[in-house]
mmCIF file with all atom_site columns, C-alpha atoms in Angstrom:
data_model
loop_
_atom_site.group_PDB
_atom_site.id
_atom_site.type_symbol
_atom_site.label_atom_id
_atom_site.label_alt_id
_atom_site.label_comp_id
_atom_site.label_asym_id
_atom_site.label_entity_id
_atom_site.label_seq_id
_atom_site.pdbx_PDB_ins_code
_atom_site.Cartn_x
_atom_site.Cartn_y
_atom_site.Cartn_z
_atom_site.occupancy
_atom_site.B_iso_or_equiv
_atom_site.pdbx_formal_charge
_atom_site.auth_seq_id
_atom_site.auth_comp_id
_atom_site.auth_asym_id
_atom_site.auth_atom_id
_atom_site.pdbx_PDB_model_num
ATOM 1   C CA . MET A 1 1   ? 155.543 89.935  94.484  1.00 0.00 ? 1   MET A CA 1
ATOM 2   C CA . GLN A 1 2   ? 154.523 91.526  91.448  1.00 0.00 ? 2   GLN A CA 1
ATOM 3   C CA . PHE A 1 3   ? 152.138 94.689  91.427  1.00 0.00 ? 3   PHE A CA 1
ATOM 4   C CA . THR A 1 4   ? 149.479 94.323  88.862  1.00 0.00 ? 4   THR A CA 1
ATOM 5   C CA . LEU A 1 5   ? 146.552 96.486  87.704  1.00 0.00 ? 5   LEU A CA 1
ATOM 6   C CA . SER A 1 6   ? 143.962 94.222  89.544  1.00 0.00 ? 6   SER A CA 1
ATOM 7   C CA . SER A 1 7   ? 146.014 94.886  92.627  1.00 0.00 ? 7   SER A CA 1
ATOM 8   C CA . ALA A 1 8   ? 145.768 98.541  92.089  1.00 0.00 ? 8   ALA A CA 1
ATOM 9   C CA . ILE A 1 9   ? 142.030 98.457  91.563  1.00 0.00 ? 9   ILE A CA 1
ATOM 10  C CA . ALA A 1 10  ? 141.647 96.296  94.753  1.00 0.00 ? 10  ALA A CA 1
ATOM 11  C CA . LEU A 1 11  ? 143.540 98.837  96.943  1.00 0.00 ? 11  LEU A CA 1
ATOM 12  C CA . VAL A 1 12  ? 141.456 101.773 95.543  1.00 0.00 ? 12  VAL A CA 1
ATOM 13  C CA . LEU A 1 13  ? 138.242 99.865  96.206  1.00 0.00 ? 13  LEU A CA 1
ATOM 14  C CA . ALA A 1 14  ? 139.226 98.923  99.627  1.00 0.00 ? 14  ALA A CA 1
ATOM 15  C CA . GLY A 1 15  ? 140.303 102.488 100.570 1.00 0.00 ? 15  GLY A CA 1
ATOM 16  C CA . ALA A 1 16  ? 137.009 103.859 99.240  1.00 0.00 ? 16  ALA A CA 1
ATOM 17  C CA . VAL A 1 17  ? 134.937 101.356 101.240 1.00 0.00 ? 17  VAL A CA 1
ATOM 18  C CA . THR A 1 18  ? 136.770 102.052 104.551 1.00 0.00 ? 18  THR A CA 1
ATOM 19  C CA . ALA A 1 19  ? 136.525 105.913 103.930 1.00 0.00 ? 19  ALA A CA 1
ATOM 20  C CA . MET A 1 20  ? 132.623 105.877 103.645 1.00 0.00 ? 20  MET A CA 1
ATOM 21  C CA . PRO A 1 21  ? 131.225 107.884 106.470 1.00 0.00 ? 21  PRO A CA 1
ATOM 22  C CA . ILE A 1 22  ? 128.779 106.359 108.919 1.00 0.00 ? 22  ILE A CA 1
ATOM 23  C CA . VAL A 1 23  ? 125.547 107.980 108.891 1.00 0.00 ? 23  VAL A CA 1
ATOM 24  C CA . GLU A 1 24  ? 123.394 108.073 112.042 1.00 0.00 ? 24  GLU A CA 1
ATOM 25  C CA . THR A 1 25  ? 119.748 107.825 111.600 1.00 0.00 ? 25  THR A CA 1
ATOM 26  C CA . ASN A 1 26  ? 117.006 108.952 114.077 1.00 0.00 ? 26  ASN A CA 1
ATOM 27  C CA . ASN A 1 27  ? 114.672 105.989 114.325 1.00 0.00 ? 27  ASN A CA 1
ATOM 28  C CA . SER A 1 28  ? 112.024 107.603 116.452 1.00 0.00 ? 28  SER A CA 1
ATOM 29  C CA . THR A 1 29  ? 109.605 107.845 113.641 1.00 0.00 ? 29  THR A CA 1
ATOM 30  C CA . SER A 1 30  ? 109.601 105.618 110.554 1.00 0.00 ? 30  SER A CA 1
ATOM 31  C CA . LEU A 1 31  ? 109.436 106.874 107.065 1.00 0.00 ? 31  LEU A CA 1
ATOM 32  C CA . LEU A 1 32  ? 106.019 105.302 106.651 1.00 0.00 ? 32  LEU A CA 1
ATOM 33  C CA . ASP A 1 33  ? 104.869 107.064 109.899 1.00 0.00 ? 33  ASP A CA 1
ATOM 34  C CA . GLU A 1 34  ? 106.089 110.424 108.479 1.00 0.00 ? 34  GLU A CA 1
ATOM 35  C CA . ARG A 1 35  ? 104.398 110.041 105.031 1.00 0.00 ? 35  ARG A CA 1
ATOM 36  C CA . ALA A 1 36  ? 101.154 108.944 106.447 1.00 0.00 ? 36  ALA A CA 1
ATOM 37  C CA . ALA A 1 37  ? 101.337 111.917 108.950 1.00 0.00 ? 37  ALA A CA 1
ATOM 38  C CA . ASN A 1 38  ? 102.019 114.436 106.177 1.00 0.00 ? 38  ASN A CA 1
ATOM 39  C CA . LEU A 1 39  ? 99.607  113.095 103.618 1.00 0.00 ? 39  LEU A CA 1
ATOM 40  C CA . ILE A 1 40  ? 96.318  112.764 105.592 1.00 0.00 ? 40  ILE A CA 1
ATOM 41  C CA . THR A 1 41  ? 94.864  114.384 108.817 1.00 0.00 ? 41  THR A CA 1
ATOM 42  C CA . GLY A 1 42  ? 91.372  113.561 110.204 1.00 0.00 ? 42  GLY A CA 1
ATOM 43  C CA . GLY A 1 43  ? 89.735  110.285 111.090 1.00 0.00 ? 43  GLY A CA 1
ATOM 44  C CA . PRO A 1 44  ? 89.076  107.882 112.445 1.00 0.00 ? 44  PRO A CA 1
ATOM 45  C CA . TYR A 1 45  ? 86.700  106.702 109.671 1.00 0.00 ? 45  TYR A CA 1
ATOM 46  C CA . GLU A 1 46  ? 83.920  104.332 110.225 1.00 0.00 ? 46  GLU A CA 1
ATOM 47  C CA . ALA A 1 47  ? 83.671  102.125 107.101 1.00 0.00 ? 47  ALA A CA 1
ATOM 48  C CA . THR A 1 48  ? 82.659  98.751  105.652 1.00 0.00 ? 48  THR A CA 1
ATOM 49  C CA . MET A 1 49  ? 85.315  96.296  105.466 1.00 0.00 ? 49  MET A CA 1
ATOM 50  C CA . THR A 1 50  ? 84.863  93.460  103.036 1.00 0.00 ? 50  THR A CA 1
ATOM 51  C CA . TYR A 1 51  ? 87.099  90.345  102.504 1.00 0.00 ? 51  TYR A CA 1
ATOM 52  C CA . TYR A 1 52  ? 89.024  89.366  99.445  1.00 0.00 ? 52  TYR A CA 1
ATOM 53  C CA . ALA A 1 53  ? 91.766  86.747  98.677  1.00 0.00 ? 53  ALA A CA 1
ATOM 54  C CA . PRO A 1 54  ? 94.452  88.197  96.451  1.00 0.00 ? 54  PRO A CA 1
ATOM 55  C CA . ASN A 1 55  ? 96.116  84.701  96.379  1.00 0.00 ? 55  ASN A CA 1
ATOM 56  C CA . GLY A 1 56  ? 99.830  86.260  95.590  1.00 0.00 ? 56  GLY A CA 1
ATOM 57  C CA . GLY A 1 57  ? 98.435  88.607  92.842  1.00 0.00 ? 57  GLY A CA 1
ATOM 58  C CA . TYR A 1 58  ? 99.832  91.980  92.139  1.00 0.00 ? 58  TYR A CA 1
ATOM 59  C CA . GLY A 1 59  ? 97.974  94.854  93.883  1.00 0.00 ? 59  GLY A CA 1
ATOM 60  C CA . ALA A 1 60  ? 97.678  98.533  92.562  1.00 0.00 ? 60  ALA A CA 1
ATOM 61  C CA . CYS A 1 61  ? 100.929 99.280  94.315  1.00 0.00 ? 61  CYS A CA 1
ATOM 62  C CA . GLY A 1 62  ? 102.705 96.989  92.034  1.00 0.00 ? 62  GLY A CA 1
ATOM 63  C CA . THR A 1 63  ? 103.702 94.164  94.668  1.00 0.00 ? 63  THR A CA 1
ATOM 64  C CA . PRO A 1 64  ? 102.356 90.610  95.049  1.00 0.00 ? 64  PRO A CA 1
ATOM 65  C CA . ILE A 1 65  ? 99.959  90.315  98.075  1.00 0.00 ? 65  ILE A CA 1
ATOM 66  C CA . ALA A 1 66  ? 99.689  86.998  100.022 1.00 0.00 ? 66  ALA A CA 1
ATOM 67  C CA . ASN A 1 67  ? 96.545  85.980  101.869 1.00 0.00 ? 67  ASN A CA 1
ATOM 68  C CA . THR A 1 68  ? 98.768  85.813  104.910 1.00 0.00 ? 68  THR A CA 1
ATOM 69  C CA . ASP A 1 69  ? 99.744  89.636  104.467 1.00 0.00 ? 69  ASP A CA 1
ATOM 70  C CA . PHE A 1 70  ? 98.080  92.319  106.671 1.00 0.00 ? 70  PHE A CA 1
ATOM 71  C CA . ALA A 1 71  ? 97.329  94.175  103.598 1.00 0.00 ? 71  ALA A CA 1
ATOM 72  C CA . ILE A 1 72  ? 94.298  96.381  102.596 1.00 0.00 ? 72  ILE A CA 1
ATOM 73  C CA . ALA A 1 73  ? 92.701  97.417  99.409  1.00 0.00 ? 73  ALA A CA 1
ATOM 74  C CA . MET A 1 74  ? 91.511  100.897 99.731  1.00 0.00 ? 74  MET A CA 1
ATOM 75  C CA . LYS A 1 75  ? 88.257  102.359 98.056  1.00 0.00 ? 75  LYS A CA 1
ATOM 76  C CA . GLN A 1 76  ? 89.545  103.136 94.611  1.00 0.00 ? 76  GLN A CA 1
ATOM 77  C CA . SER A 1 77  ? 88.404  106.899 94.265  1.00 0.00 ? 77  SER A CA 1
ATOM 78  C CA . LEU A 1 78  ? 89.972  107.617 97.624  1.00 0.00 ? 78  LEU A CA 1
ATOM 79  C CA . PHE A 1 79  ? 93.024  105.745 96.978  1.00 0.00 ? 79  PHE A CA 1
ATOM 80  C CA . GLU A 1 80  ? 93.513  107.466 93.501  1.00 0.00 ? 80  GLU A CA 1
ATOM 81  C CA . SER A 1 81  ? 92.739  110.838 94.816  1.00 0.00 ? 81  SER A CA 1
ATOM 82  C CA . TYR A 1 82  ? 96.188  111.017 96.628  1.00 0.00 ? 82  TYR A CA 1
ATOM 83  C CA . ASN A 1 83  ? 98.151  110.251 93.509  1.00 0.00 ? 83  ASN A CA 1
ATOM 84  C CA . THR A 1 84  ? 98.094  113.708 91.796  1.00 0.00 ? 84  THR A CA 1
ATOM 85  C CA . GLU A 1 85  ? 101.901 113.595 90.734  1.00 0.00 ? 85  GLU A CA 1
ATOM 86  C CA . HIS A 1 86  ? 101.484 110.330 88.793  1.00 0.00 ? 86  HIS A CA 1
ATOM 87  C CA . PRO A 1 87  ? 97.857  109.697 88.196  1.00 0.00 ? 87  PRO A CA 1
ATOM 88  C CA . GLY A 1 88  ? 98.292  107.384 85.355  1.00 0.00 ? 88  GLY A CA 1
ATOM 89  C CA . ASN A 1 89  ? 100.613 105.066 87.418  1.00 0.00 ? 89  ASN A CA 1
ATOM 90  C CA . GLN A 1 90  ? 99.171  103.856 90.606  1.00 0.00 ? 90  GLN A CA 1
ATOM 91  C CA . ASN A 1 91  ? 102.418 102.082 91.454  1.00 0.00 ? 91  ASN A CA 1
ATOM 92  C CA . LEU A 1 92  ? 103.730 105.403 92.150  1.00 0.00 ? 92  LEU A CA 1
ATOM 93  C CA . ASN A 1 93  ? 100.747 106.316 94.494  1.00 0.00 ? 93  ASN A CA 1
ATOM 94  C CA . PRO A 1 94  ? 102.302 107.890 97.816  1.00 0.00 ? 94  PRO A CA 1
ATOM 95  C CA . LEU A 1 95  ? 99.686  105.843 99.768  1.00 0.00 ? 95  LEU A CA 1
ATOM 96  C CA . CYS A 1 96  ? 101.396 102.570 99.041  1.00 0.00 ? 96  CYS A CA 1
ATOM 97  C CA . GLY A 1 97  ? 102.888 100.872 101.942 1.00 0.00 ? 97  GLY A CA 1
ATOM 98  C CA . THR A 1 98  ? 101.221 103.457 104.426 1.00 0.00 ? 98  THR A CA 1
ATOM 99  C CA . PRO A 1 99  ? 100.204 101.982 107.755 1.00 0.00 ? 99  PRO A CA 1
ATOM 100 C CA . VAL A 1 100 ? 96.589  102.039 108.759 1.00 0.00 ? 100 VAL A CA 1
ATOM 101 C CA . ARG A 1 101 ? 95.129  100.812 112.151 1.00 0.00 ? 101 ARG A CA 1
ATOM 102 C CA . ILE A 1 102 ? 92.003  99.059  111.940 1.00 0.00 ? 102 ILE A CA 1
ATOM 103 C CA . THR A 1 103 ? 89.474  98.290  114.673 1.00 0.00 ? 103 THR A CA 1
ATOM 104 C CA . SER A 1 104 ? 86.307  96.305  114.501 1.00 0.00 ? 104 SER A CA 1
ATOM 105 C CA . LEU A 1 105 ? 83.125  97.960  115.809 1.00 0.00 ? 105 LEU A CA 1
ATOM 106 C CA . GLU A 1 106 ? 81.354  94.736  116.157 1.00 0.00 ? 106 GLU A CA 1
ATOM 107 C CA . THR A 1 107 ? 83.848  92.904  118.675 1.00 0.00 ? 107 THR A CA 1
ATOM 108 C CA . PRO A 1 108 ? 83.722  94.065  122.270 1.00 0.00 ? 108 PRO A CA 1
ATOM 109 C CA . ASN A 1 109 ? 87.041  95.467  123.475 1.00 0.00 ? 109 ASN A CA 1
ATOM 110 C CA . ALA A 1 110 ? 88.441  94.988  120.159 1.00 0.00 ? 110 ALA A CA 1
ATOM 111 C CA . GLN A 1 111 ? 92.283  95.928  119.714 1.00 0.00 ? 111 GLN A CA 1
ATOM 112 C CA . GLY A 1 112 ? 93.447  97.779  116.606 1.00 0.00 ? 112 GLY A CA 1
ATOM 113 C CA . VAL A 1 113 ? 95.482  95.956  114.092 1.00 0.00 ? 113 VAL A CA 1
ATOM 114 C CA . VAL A 1 114 ? 98.005  97.508  111.853 1.00 0.00 ? 114 VAL A CA 1
ATOM 115 C CA . ALA A 1 115 ? 97.910  96.923  108.276 1.00 0.00 ? 115 ALA A CA 1
ATOM 116 C CA . TYR A 1 116 ? 99.388  98.493  105.051 1.00 0.00 ? 116 TYR A CA 1
ATOM 117 C CA . ILE A 1 117 ? 97.711  99.899  101.974 1.00 0.00 ? 117 ILE A CA 1
ATOM 118 C CA . ARG A 1 118 ? 98.863  97.776  98.919  1.00 0.00 ? 118 ARG A CA 1
ATOM 119 C CA . ASP A 1 119 ? 95.743  97.776  96.623  1.00 0.00 ? 119 ASP A CA 1
ATOM 120 C CA . SER A 1 120 ? 92.792  99.604  95.348  1.00 0.00 ? 120 SER A CA 1
ATOM 121 C CA . CYS A 1 121 ? 89.281  98.398  95.523  1.00 0.00 ? 121 CYS A CA 1
ATOM 122 C CA . PRO A 1 122 ? 86.588  99.517  92.944  1.00 0.00 ? 122 PRO A CA 1
ATOM 123 C CA . GLY A 1 123 ? 83.937  97.602  94.454  1.00 0.00 ? 123 GLY A CA 1
ATOM 124 C CA . CYS A 1 124 ? 84.410  98.746  98.246  1.00 0.00 ? 124 CYS A CA 1
ATOM 125 C CA . GLN A 1 125 ? 81.405  99.927  99.956  1.00 0.00 ? 125 GLN A CA 1
ATOM 126 C CA . GLY A 1 126 ? 81.038  103.671 101.069 1.00 0.00 ? 126 GLY A CA 1
ATOM 127 C CA . ASP A 1 127 ? 83.496  106.605 100.842 1.00 0.00 ? 127 ASP A CA 1
ATOM 128 C CA . LYS A 1 128 ? 86.041  104.957 103.089 1.00 0.00 ? 128 LYS A CA 1
ATOM 129 C CA . GLY A 1 129 ? 85.647  101.250 102.326 1.00 0.00 ? 129 GLY A CA 1
ATOM 130 C CA . ILE A 1 130 ? 88.455  98.762  102.634 1.00 0.00 ? 130 ILE A CA 1
ATOM 131 C CA . ASP A 1 131 ? 89.028  95.194  101.545 1.00 0.00 ? 131 ASP A CA 1
ATOM 132 C CA . ALA A 1 132 ? 91.160  93.019  103.944 1.00 0.00 ? 132 ALA A CA 1
ATOM 133 C CA . THR A 1 133 ? 93.103  89.728  103.234 1.00 0.00 ? 133 THR A CA 1
ATOM 134 C CA . PRO A 1 134 ? 92.053  86.711  104.964 1.00 0.00 ? 134 PRO A CA 1
ATOM 135 C CA . ALA A 1 135 ? 94.829  86.982  107.779 1.00 0.00 ? 135 ALA A CA 1
ATOM 136 C CA . LEU A 1 136 ? 94.041  90.562  108.400 1.00 0.00 ? 136 LEU A CA 1
ATOM 137 C CA . CYS A 1 137 ? 90.237  90.097  108.465 1.00 0.00 ? 137 CYS A CA 1
ATOM 138 C CA . THR A 1 138 ? 90.678  87.213  111.039 1.00 0.00 ? 138 THR A CA 1
ATOM 139 C CA . ALA A 1 139 ? 92.920  89.447  113.083 1.00 0.00 ? 139 ALA A CA 1
ATOM 140 C CA . VAL A 1 140 ? 90.513  92.405  113.077 1.00 0.00 ? 140 VAL A CA 1
ATOM 141 C CA . THR A 1 141 ? 87.238  90.490  113.663 1.00 0.00 ? 141 THR A CA 1
ATOM 142 C CA . GLY A 1 142 ? 88.311  87.465  115.485 1.00 0.00 ? 142 GLY A CA 1
ATOM 143 C CA . GLN A 1 143 ? 86.612  85.173  112.972 1.00 0.00 ? 143 GLN A CA 1
ATOM 144 C CA . ALA A 1 144 ? 88.335  82.246  111.566 1.00 0.00 ? 144 ALA A CA 1
ATOM 145 C CA . ASP A 1 145 ? 86.414  82.482  108.318 1.00 0.00 ? 145 ASP A CA 1
ATOM 146 C CA . CYS A 1 146 ? 85.349  85.963  107.183 1.00 0.00 ? 146 CYS A CA 1
ATOM 147 C CA . MET A 1 147 ? 83.626  84.806  103.968 1.00 0.00 ? 147 MET A CA 1
ATOM 148 C CA . LEU A 1 148 ? 80.723  83.440  106.331 1.00 0.00 ? 148 LEU A CA 1
ATOM 149 C CA . GLN A 1 149 ? 79.921  87.004  107.159 1.00 0.00 ? 149 GLN A CA 1
ATOM 150 C CA . GLY A 1 150 ? 81.404  88.960  104.345 1.00 0.00 ? 150 GLY A CA 1
ATOM 151 C CA . THR A 1 151 ? 81.259  92.467  105.768 1.00 0.00 ? 151 THR A CA 1
ATOM 152 C CA . PHE A 1 152 ? 82.222  94.138  108.766 1.00 0.00 ? 152 PHE A CA 1
ATOM 153 C CA . ARG A 1 153 ? 81.922  97.715  110.488 1.00 0.00 ? 153 ARG A CA 1
ATOM 154 C CA . VAL A 1 154 ? 85.059  98.962  111.326 1.00 0.00 ? 154 VAL A CA 1
ATOM 155 C CA . LYS A 1 155 ? 86.914  102.078 112.017 1.00 0.00 ? 155 LYS A CA 1
ATOM 156 C CA . TRP A 1 156 ? 90.261  102.902 110.520 1.00 0.00 ? 156 TRP A CA 1
ATOM 157 C CA . LYS A 1 157 ? 92.901  105.565 110.840 1.00 0.00 ? 157 LYS A CA 1
ATOM 158 C CA . PHE A 1 158 ? 96.227  106.490 108.960 1.00 0.00 ? 158 PHE A CA 1
ATOM 159 C CA . GLY A 1 159 ? 99.369  105.530 110.844 1.00 0.00 ? 159 GLY A CA 1
ATOM 160 C CA . PRO A 1 160 ? 100.159 102.711 113.200 1.00 0.00 ? 160 PRO A CA 1
ATOM 161 C CA . ASN A 1 161 ? 99.665  104.597 116.420 1.00 0.00 ? 161 ASN A CA 1
ATOM 162 C CA . PRO A 1 162 ? 96.574  106.807 116.408 1.00 0.00 ? 162 PRO A CA 1
ATOM 163 C CA . ALA A 1 163 ? 95.401  108.686 119.772 1.00 0.00 ? 163 ALA A CA 1
ATOM 164 C CA . PRO A 1 164 ? 93.926  106.092 122.396 1.00 0.00 ? 164 PRO A CA 1
ATOM 165 C CA . ASP A 1 165 ? 90.461  107.547 122.263 1.00 0.00 ? 165 ASP A CA 1
ATOM 166 C CA . TYR A 1 166 ? 90.033  106.319 118.692 1.00 0.00 ? 166 TYR A CA 1
#
């Protein structure tokens, strides 16, 4: 058997792969939960939730949003206020991907639904207004067609697991 340069490279790479350390992670708190907790305190916020259909278009966070995603567009002025490091590029907004829990104020015994910030909304109503995708709107309100009503009173809070009294 002849030893070649490609054999030597293969041996070196194999040794490097097997010598890589195994890193243990603490899964008790996700990175998104930590980011949300560090960015914002306060809430829950009462707001108007409106409905929009992104149809796979790209949101302010730079990723496509399907109508079936549990995604929100946040009031543009609020969204942009958290992007102090890269104000010219909302794709780098630290709120992108942050979870929020939304609960209907119009549905008796409503359960909160977790969604993720993926877009900004220049036309959202009020200081804390949000736009919901069709799937999210239905999950929050229980209505099969959110376009019939159009606007909904909700409360929302950053993070997937807010205190039960919210």
